[in-house]
Coordinates of C-alpha atoms and ligand atoms in Angstrom, one line a residue:
X1351 CA -2.9 -29.2 16.8
X1352 CA -3.0 -29.5 13.0
X1353 CA -3.1 -26.3 11.1
X1354 CA -2.7 -27.8 7.6
X1355 CA -4.6 -30.9 6.6
X1356 CA -2.2 -33.8 7.5
X1357 CA -3.3 -35.9 4.5
X1358 CA -2.6 -33.0 2.2
X1359 CA 0.9 -32.9 3.8
X1360 CA 1.3 -36.7 3.3
X1361 CA 0.3 -36.3 -0.4
X1362 CA 2.7 -33.4 -0.8
X1363 CA 5.6 -35.5 0.5
X1364 CA 4.7 -38.3 -1.8
X1365 CA 4.4 -36.0 -4.8
X1366 CA 8.0 -34.9 -4.3
X1367 CA 9.2 -38.5 -4.3
X1368 CA 7.0 -39.4 -7.3
X1369 CA 8.5 -36.6 -9.4
X1370 CA 12.0 -37.7 -8.4
X1371 CA 11.3 -41.4 -9.1
X1372 CA 9.5 -40.5 -12.4
X1373 CA 6.5 -42.6 -11.3
X1374 CA 4.0 -43.3 -14.1
X1375 CA 0.8 -41.3 -13.5
X1376 CA -1.3 -44.3 -12.7
X1377 CA 1.1 -45.6 -10.0
X1378 CA 1.3 -42.1 -8.6
X1379 CA -2.5 -41.8 -8.4
X1380 CA -2.8 -45.2 -6.8
X1381 CA -0.3 -44.3 -4.1
X1382 CA -1.9 -40.9 -3.4
X1383 CA -5.1 -42.4 -2.0
X1384 CA -6.2 -45.1 0.3
X1385 CA -7.4 -48.2 -1.5
X1386 CA -10.2 -48.8 1.0
X1387 CA -11.8 -46.7 3.7
X1388 CA -14.3 -47.9 6.3
X1389 CA -16.4 -45.5 8.3
X1390 CA -18.5 -46.7 11.2
X1391 CA -20.9 -45.4 13.8
X1392 CA -20.5 -46.9 17.3
X1393 CA -23.3 -46.5 19.7
X1394 CA -21.9 -47.2 23.2
X1395 CA -23.7 -47.5 26.5
X1396 CA -22.2 -45.2 29.1
X1397 CA -21.9 -46.1 32.8
X1398 CA -24.8 -43.7 33.6
X1399 CA -27.1 -45.6 31.3
X1400 CA -27.1 -43.0 28.5
X1401 CA -25.8 -43.9 25.0
X1402 CA -23.1 -42.0 23.1
X1403 CA -22.5 -42.4 19.4
X1404 CA -18.8 -42.4 18.4
X1405 CA -17.4 -42.1 14.9
X1406 CA -14.8 -44.7 14.0
X1407 CA -12.5 -45.2 11.0
X1408 CA -10.3 -47.8 9.4
X1409 CA -8.2 -47.0 6.3
X1410 CA -6.5 -49.8 4.4
X1411 CA -4.1 -47.5 2.5
X1412 CA -2.2 -50.0 0.4
X1413 CA -1.8 -53.7 0.5
X1414 CA 0.6 -54.4 -2.4
X1415 CA 3.3 -55.6 0.0
X1416 CA 1.0 -57.7 2.2
X1417 CA -1.8 -57.5 4.7
X1418 CA -2.4 -53.9 5.8
X1419 CA -0.9 -53.1 9.2
X1420 CA -1.2 -50.1 11.5
X1421 CA -2.4 -48.7 14.8
X1422 CA -5.7 -47.4 16.2
X1423 CA -5.8 -43.9 17.6
X1424 CA -8.4 -42.7 20.1
X1425 CA -8.2 -38.9 20.0
X1426 CA -10.6 -36.0 20.1
X1427 CA -9.1 -34.5 17.0
X1428 CA -9.2 -37.7 14.9
X1429 CA -10.8 -37.3 11.5
X1430 CA -10.8 -39.3 8.3
X1431 CA -7.9 -37.2 7.1
X1432 CA -5.6 -37.8 10.1
X1433 CA -6.3 -41.5 9.6
X1434 CA -5.6 -41.3 5.9
X1435 CA -2.3 -39.5 6.5
X1436 CA -1.3 -42.0 9.1
X1437 CA -2.3 -44.9 6.8
X1438 CA -0.1 -43.5 4.1
X1439 CA 2.9 -43.1 6.5
X1440 CA 2.3 -46.7 7.7
X1441 CA 2.6 -47.8 4.0
X1442 CA 5.9 -46.2 3.7
X1443 CA 7.0 -47.4 7.2
X1444 CA 6.5 -51.1 6.6
X1445 CA 8.1 -50.7 3.2
X1446 CA 11.2 -48.8 4.4
X1447 CA 12.0 -51.5 7.0
X1448 CA 11.2 -54.2 4.3
X1449 CA 8.4 -56.0 6.1
X1450 CA 6.0 -58.1 4.0
X1451 CA 3.1 -55.9 5.1
X1452 CA 1.0 -53.0 3.7
X1453 CA -0.1 -50.0 5.6
X1454 CA -3.3 -49.0 7.3
X1455 CA -4.6 -47.0 10.2
X1456 CA -7.7 -46.6 12.3
X1457 CA -9.2 -44.3 14.8
X1458 CA -12.1 -43.3 17.0
X1459 CA -12.9 -39.7 17.6
X1460 CA -13.1 -39.6 21.4
X1461 CA -11.4 -38.4 24.5
X1462 CA -10.3 -41.5 26.4
X1463 CA -9.3 -39.4 29.4
X1464 CA -13.1 -38.9 29.9
X1465 CA -14.0 -42.6 29.6
X1466 CA -14.1 -45.1 32.4
X1467 CA -12.4 -48.6 32.0
X1468 CA -15.8 -50.2 31.4
X1469 CA -16.8 -47.6 28.8
X1470 CA -13.4 -48.1 27.0
X1471 CA -14.0 -51.9 27.0
X1472 CA -17.5 -51.4 25.4
X1473 CA -16.1 -49.0 22.8
X1474 CA -13.2 -51.4 22.0
X1475 CA -15.7 -54.3 21.5
X1476 CA -18.1 -52.1 19.5
X1477 CA -15.3 -51.0 17.1
X1478 CA -14.3 -54.6 16.5
X1479 CA -17.9 -55.7 15.9
X1480 CA -18.2 -52.9 13.3
X1481 CA -15.0 -53.7 11.4
X1482 CA -14.4 -57.4 12.1
X1483 CA -15.3 -58.5 8.6
X1484 CA -12.5 -56.3 7.2
X1485 CA -9.8 -57.6 9.6
X1486 CA -7.8 -60.7 9.8
X1487 CA -4.2 -62.0 9.9
X1488 CA -4.2 -62.1 6.1
X1489 CA -6.3 -58.9 5.6
X1490 CA -5.6 -56.1 8.1
X1491 CA -4.0 -56.1 11.5
X1492 CA -4.5 -53.3 14.0
X1493 CA -2.2 -52.3 16.9
X1494 CA -1.9 -49.6 19.6
X1495 CA -1.3 -46.0 18.8
X1496 CA -1.9 -42.7 20.6
X1497 CA -4.1 -43.4 23.7
X1498 CA -4.7 -47.1 23.0
X1499 CA -3.1 -49.7 25.2
X1500 CA -2.3 -53.4 25.4
X1501 CA -5.4 -53.8 27.6
X1502 CA -7.5 -52.3 24.8
X1503 CA -5.8 -54.7 22.3
X1504 CA -6.8 -57.6 24.6
X1505 CA -10.5 -56.7 24.6
X1506 CA -10.4 -56.3 20.8
X1507 CA -8.7 -59.6 20.2
X1508 CA -11.2 -61.3 22.5
X1509 CA -14.2 -59.7 20.7
X1510 CA -12.8 -60.8 17.3
X1511 CA -12.2 -64.4 18.5
X1512 CA -15.7 -64.5 20.0
X1513 CA -17.2 -63.5 16.7
X1514 CA -15.2 -66.1 14.8
X1515 CA -15.4 -68.8 17.4
X1516 CA -11.7 -69.7 17.3
X1517 CA -8.3 -68.4 18.3
X1518 CA -6.7 -65.7 16.1
X1519 CA -4.0 -64.0 18.2
X1520 CA -2.3 -62.5 15.2
X1521 CA -5.4 -60.4 14.3
X1522 CA -4.0 -57.6 16.5
X1523 CA -0.6 -56.8 17.9
X1524 CA 0.7 -55.0 20.9
X1525 CA -1.1 -57.5 23.1
X1526 CA 0.0 -58.2 26.7
X1527 CA 2.5 -61.0 27.0
X1528 CA 0.1 -63.4 28.7
X1529 CA -2.2 -63.6 25.7
X1530 CA 0.3 -63.7 22.8
X1531 CA 2.2 -60.5 22.9
X1532 CA 5.8 -60.3 22.0
X1533 CA 8.6 -59.7 24.4
X1534 CA 10.0 -56.3 23.7
X1535 CA 6.9 -54.8 22.0
X1536 CA 6.2 -52.3 24.7
X1537 CA 9.4 -50.2 24.2
X1538 CA 10.0 -51.2 20.5
X1539 CA 9.1 -47.8 18.9
X1540 CA 11.6 -45.9 21.1
X1541 CA 14.2 -48.6 21.0
X1542 CA 14.1 -48.6 17.2
X1543 CA 14.5 -44.8 17.3
X1544 CA 17.4 -45.0 19.7
X1545 CA 19.1 -47.5 17.4
X1546 CA 18.8 -45.2 14.3
X1547 CA 20.0 -42.2 16.4
X1548 CA 23.1 -44.3 17.3
X1549 CA 23.7 -44.9 13.5
X1550 CA 23.1 -41.2 12.6
X1551 CA 25.6 -40.2 15.3
X1552 CA 28.2 -42.5 13.8
X1553 CA 27.8 -40.9 10.4
X1554 CA 28.1 -37.4 11.9
X1555 CA 31.1 -38.4 14.0
X1556 CA 29.4 -37.5 17.3
X1557 CA 30.2 -39.5 20.4
X1558 CA 26.8 -39.4 22.2
X1559 CA 28.1 -40.3 25.6
X1560 CA 27.3 -37.5 28.0
X1561 CA 25.6 -35.4 25.3
X1562 CA 22.1 -34.1 25.8
X1563 CA 18.6 -35.0 24.7
X1564 CA 15.2 -33.3 25.0
X1565 CA 11.8 -35.1 24.6
X1566 CA 8.6 -33.5 23.5
X1567 CA 5.7 -35.7 24.4
X1568 CA 5.9 -38.0 27.4
X1569 CA 3.6 -40.9 26.6
X1570 CA 4.8 -44.4 25.9
X1571 CA 7.3 -43.4 23.1
X1572 CA 8.7 -40.4 25.0
X1573 CA 9.1 -42.2 28.3
X1574 CA 11.0 -45.1 26.8
X1575 CA 13.1 -42.7 24.6
X1576 CA 14.3 -41.1 27.9
X1577 CA 15.0 -44.4 29.5
X1578 CA 16.7 -46.0 26.5
X1579 CA 18.5 -42.8 25.3
X1580 CA 20.3 -42.9 28.7
X1581 CA 20.8 -46.6 29.0
X1582 CA 21.9 -47.5 25.4
X1583 CA 23.5 -44.2 24.2
X1584 CA 24.6 -42.5 27.5
X1585 CA 22.5 -39.4 26.6
X1586 CA 21.7 -36.9 29.4
X1587 CA 18.0 -35.9 29.6
X1588 CA 17.8 -32.1 30.0
X1589 CA 14.1 -31.6 29.3
X1590 CA 10.8 -33.3 28.7
X1591 CA 7.2 -32.0 28.1
X1592 CA 3.7 -33.3 27.7
X1593 CA 0.5 -31.6 26.6
X1594 CA 0.4 -29.6 29.9
X1595 CA 4.0 -28.3 29.7
X1596 CA 7.4 -29.5 30.7
X1597 CA 10.4 -29.5 32.9
X1598 CA 14.0 -28.5 32.3
X1599 CA 17.3 -28.9 34.1
X1600 CA 20.7 -28.3 32.6
X1601 CA 22.3 -30.6 35.1
X1602 CA 20.2 -33.5 33.8
X1603 CA 17.0 -35.3 34.9
X1604 CA 16.9 -38.9 36.1
X1605 CA 14.6 -40.5 33.4
X1606 CA 13.5 -43.3 35.7
X1607 CA 12.4 -40.9 38.5
X1608 CA 10.7 -38.7 35.9
X1609 CA 8.7 -41.6 34.4
X1610 CA 7.7 -42.7 37.9
X1611 CA 6.5 -39.2 38.7
X1612 CA 4.5 -38.9 35.5
X1613 CA 2.8 -42.2 36.0
X1614 CA 2.0 -41.4 39.6
X1615 CA 0.8 -37.8 39.2
X1616 CA -0.3 -37.7 35.5
X1617 CA 1.9 -34.7 34.9
X1618 CA 5.6 -33.6 34.7
X1619 CA 5.0 -30.3 36.4
X1620 CA 6.5 -29.8 39.8
X1621 CA 9.1 -32.5 39.4
X1622 CA 11.8 -31.7 42.0
X1623 CA 14.9 -29.6 41.1
X1624 CA 13.7 -28.6 37.6
X1625 CA 12.4 -25.4 36.0
X1626 CA 9.1 -25.2 34.1
X1627 CA 9.4 -25.0 30.4
X1628 CA 6.8 -24.8 27.6
X1629 CA 6.6 -27.2 24.7
X1630 CA 7.7 -24.4 22.3
X1631 CA 10.8 -23.6 24.5
X1632 CA 11.7 -27.2 24.7
X1633 CA 11.8 -27.6 20.9
X1634 CA 14.2 -24.6 20.7
X1635 CA 16.7 -25.9 23.3
X1636 CA 20.4 -26.4 22.4
X1637 CA 20.6 -30.2 22.5
X1638 CA 22.2 -33.0 20.6
X1639 CA 19.2 -35.2 20.1
X1640 CA 15.6 -33.9 20.0
X1641 CA 12.8 -36.5 20.1
X1642 CA 9.4 -35.2 19.1
X1643 CA 7.2 -38.0 20.5
X1644 CA 3.6 -36.7 20.5
X1645 CA 1.5 -35.6 17.6
X1646 CA 1.7 -34.1 14.1
X1647 CA 2.8 -30.7 13.0
X1648 CA 4.8 -29.4 16.0
X1649 CA 7.7 -28.3 13.8
X1650 CA 6.5 -25.7 11.3
X1651 CA 7.8 -22.9 9.2
X1652 CA 7.1 -20.7 12.3
X1653 CA 9.6 -22.4 14.6
X1654 CA 11.9 -24.6 12.4
X1655 CA 14.5 -21.8 12.1
X1656 CA 14.8 -21.8 15.9
X1657 CA 15.6 -25.5 16.4
X1658 CA 19.2 -26.0 17.6
X1659 CA 19.4 -29.8 17.9
X1660 CA 21.9 -31.8 15.8
X1661 CA 19.8 -34.9 15.3
X1662 CA 16.0 -34.7 15.1
X1663 CA 14.7 -38.2 15.8
X1664 CA 11.0 -38.2 14.9
X1665 CA 9.2 -40.8 17.2
X1666 CA 5.9 -39.1 16.5
X1667 CA 4.1 -39.5 13.2
X1668 CA 4.2 -36.3 11.0
X1669 CA 5.7 -33.9 13.5
X1670 CA 7.4 -31.8 10.8
X1671 CA 5.7 -29.9 7.9
X1672 CA 7.2 -29.9 4.4
X1673 CA 8.0 -26.2 4.7
X1674 CA 9.8 -26.8 8.0
X1675 CA 11.7 -29.6 6.4
X1676 CA 13.3 -27.3 3.9
X1677 CA 14.4 -24.9 6.7
X1678 CA 15.9 -27.8 8.8
X1679 CA 17.7 -29.0 5.7
X1680 CA 19.2 -25.6 5.1
X1681 CA 20.3 -25.3 8.7
X1682 CA 22.0 -28.7 8.6
X1683 CA 19.8 -30.5 11.2
X1684 CA 20.1 -34.2 10.6
X1685 CA 16.5 -35.5 10.4
X1686 CA 15.6 -39.1 11.1
X1687 CA 12.2 -39.1 9.4
X1688 CA 9.2 -40.4 11.3
X1689 CA 8.4 -43.5 9.3
X1690 CA 12.0 -44.6 9.6
X1691 CA 12.7 -43.4 13.2
X1692 CA 9.5 -44.9 14.7
X1693 CA 9.4 -48.1 12.6
X1694 CA 10.5 -50.2 15.6
X1695 CA 7.0 -50.5 16.8
X1696 CA 5.6 -52.1 13.7
X1697 CA 8.7 -54.2 13.3
X1698 CA 8.2 -55.9 16.6
X1699 CA 4.4 -56.1 15.8
X1700 CA 5.5 -58.1 12.8
X1701 CA 7.6 -60.3 15.0
X1702 CA 4.6 -60.7 17.3
X1703 CA 2.5 -61.9 14.3
X1704 CA 5.2 -64.3 13.2
X1705 CA 5.4 -65.8 16.7
X1706 CA 1.6 -66.0 16.9
X1707 CA 1.5 -67.9 13.6
X1708 CA 4.2 -70.3 14.8
X1709 CA 2.7 -70.4 18.3
X1710 CA 6.3 -70.3 19.6
X1711 CA 7.7 -67.4 21.4
X1712 CA 11.1 -65.7 21.3
X1713 CA 13.4 -64.6 24.2
X1714 CA 13.8 -60.8 24.7
X1715 CA 17.4 -61.0 23.4
X1716 CA 16.2 -62.5 20.1
X1717 CA 13.7 -59.6 19.6
X1718 CA 16.4 -56.9 20.3
X1719 CA 18.9 -58.5 18.0
X1720 CA 16.4 -58.8 15.1
X1721 CA 15.1 -55.3 15.7
X1722 CA 18.6 -53.9 15.7
X1723 CA 19.3 -55.7 12.4
X1724 CA 16.2 -54.4 10.7
X1725 CA 16.6 -50.8 11.9
X1726 CA 20.3 -50.6 11.1
X1727 CA 19.7 -52.1 7.7
X1728 CA 16.9 -49.6 7.0
X1729 CA 19.0 -46.7 8.1
X1730 CA 21.9 -47.8 5.9
X1731 CA 19.6 -48.1 2.9
X1732 CA 18.1 -44.6 3.4
X1733 CA 21.4 -43.0 4.2
X1734 CA 22.9 -44.6 1.1
X1735 CA 20.1 -43.3 -1.0
X1736 CA 20.5 -39.8 0.5
X1737 CA 24.2 -39.8 -0.5
X1738 CA 23.6 -41.3 -3.9
X1739 CA 20.8 -38.9 -4.9
X1740 CA 22.0 -35.9 -2.8
X1741 CA 18.7 -35.5 -1.0
X1742 CA 17.8 -35.2 2.7
X1743 CA 17.0 -38.2 4.8
X1744 CA 13.2 -37.7 4.5
X1745 CA 13.3 -37.6 0.7
X1746 CA 15.7 -40.5 0.7
X1747 CA 13.3 -42.6 2.9
X1748 CA 10.5 -41.8 0.5
X1749 CA 12.5 -42.8 -2.5
X1750 CA 13.3 -46.2 -0.9
X1751 CA 9.8 -46.9 0.5
X1752 CA 7.7 -45.6 -2.5
X1753 CA 9.9 -47.5 -5.0
X1754 CA 9.3 -50.8 -3.2
X1755 CA 5.5 -50.3 -3.0
X1756 CA 5.4 -49.1 -6.7
X1757 CA 7.3 -52.2 -7.8
X1758 CA 4.8 -54.5 -5.9
X1759 CA 1.9 -52.7 -7.6
X1760 CA 3.4 -53.2 -11.0
X1761 CA 4.3 -56.9 -10.3
X1762 CA 0.7 -57.6 -9.3
X1763 CA -0.4 -56.1 -12.6
X1764 CA -2.4 -53.3 -10.9
X1765 CA -0.8 -50.7 -13.1
Ligands
LIG748 N1 1.0 -47.3 15.8 C1 2.4 -47.7 15.6 C2 2.9 -46.9 14.4 O1 2.5 -45.8 14.1 C3 2.6 -49.2 15.5 C4 1.8 -49.8 14.3 C5 1.8 -51.4 14.4 O2 2.5 -51.9 15.3 O3 1.2 -52.0 13.6 O4 3.9 -47.3 13.8

């Protein structure tokens, strides 16, 4: 996966924005680092009676705008630096969509594919016991991310409530509906991405109906991007891939059938009437919208020049390196940067918290309407900034997001 340190990459992106904004040195330094980091060891009893010790992290990157907010990743390559980078991006994400929340992230270094359901439950509960004192609706609120699910959120919320002896549904978001989840949370990340792709197409004067899309990464975000890209924008899916490889058909692939196939077989390979395609080939396809929807650093200076999409809608966090960004910029690819494109997830997480606090739940239509408003507004702000400052969309998103967090730090008297 990562060939440059993802946190160095996040800092580099911030440095560019700091220079452009003329940030005071103290504000710049404050925003370059997490304000608080928690590292825990998690001894967990395995089903065979042995004990394994997992390493867990929670990074509360910046809380100037509100309680820190961000997902928990369970991944074999998780390190303190991936969590720091993702915490920084969460800080810019909540800011760019104007939520009253800070940014944070957590993770456990593990391979969930090798864990049984009971082992996952014990790991989830162990994590919460280790970090509970640092969490809370008014402190820090986790959510799902790569390889963590609504079921895992349920165990975590239950453990937290057991420790405190009272209900606190808002301590974690992305929960199942039956125990305080929000309608529309499950596809929110992709839906938000599809809304901003729609807005980008308007600016570029592209009618997306019947145009093509390709999706790299076919987990939750990738699957819903395929379904909603077709349903809401009329896009035709021509290729999709996951960590094992992908499938391609220039005549189009039925997203619903492909999602069903992946959920049943655990793979995309062998899906009827398609050709095999590698991840790398998929990125280089001639397509209108490309959705990188898996992990960091898949678009680098090695392959950026070969991308032939018109709109790059980054549902993954950190898929494009700064060097690749410059190349895409020169080649006229319209980039919807990660912390704008994938902000739909945390936006509906915020709605979930609001509903938990009121103990009153919204209809699906209400969630869609409010999400669309938030995403469209954020897109307009970033697009306006890119025009005004004559910078690309990622730089513009940084300018909008960093300026808001910096102002909050100043107003609090931190700097
Ligand atoms: N993990 C998601 C993200 O990277 C969602 C975070 C949240 O809902 O708090 O945006």
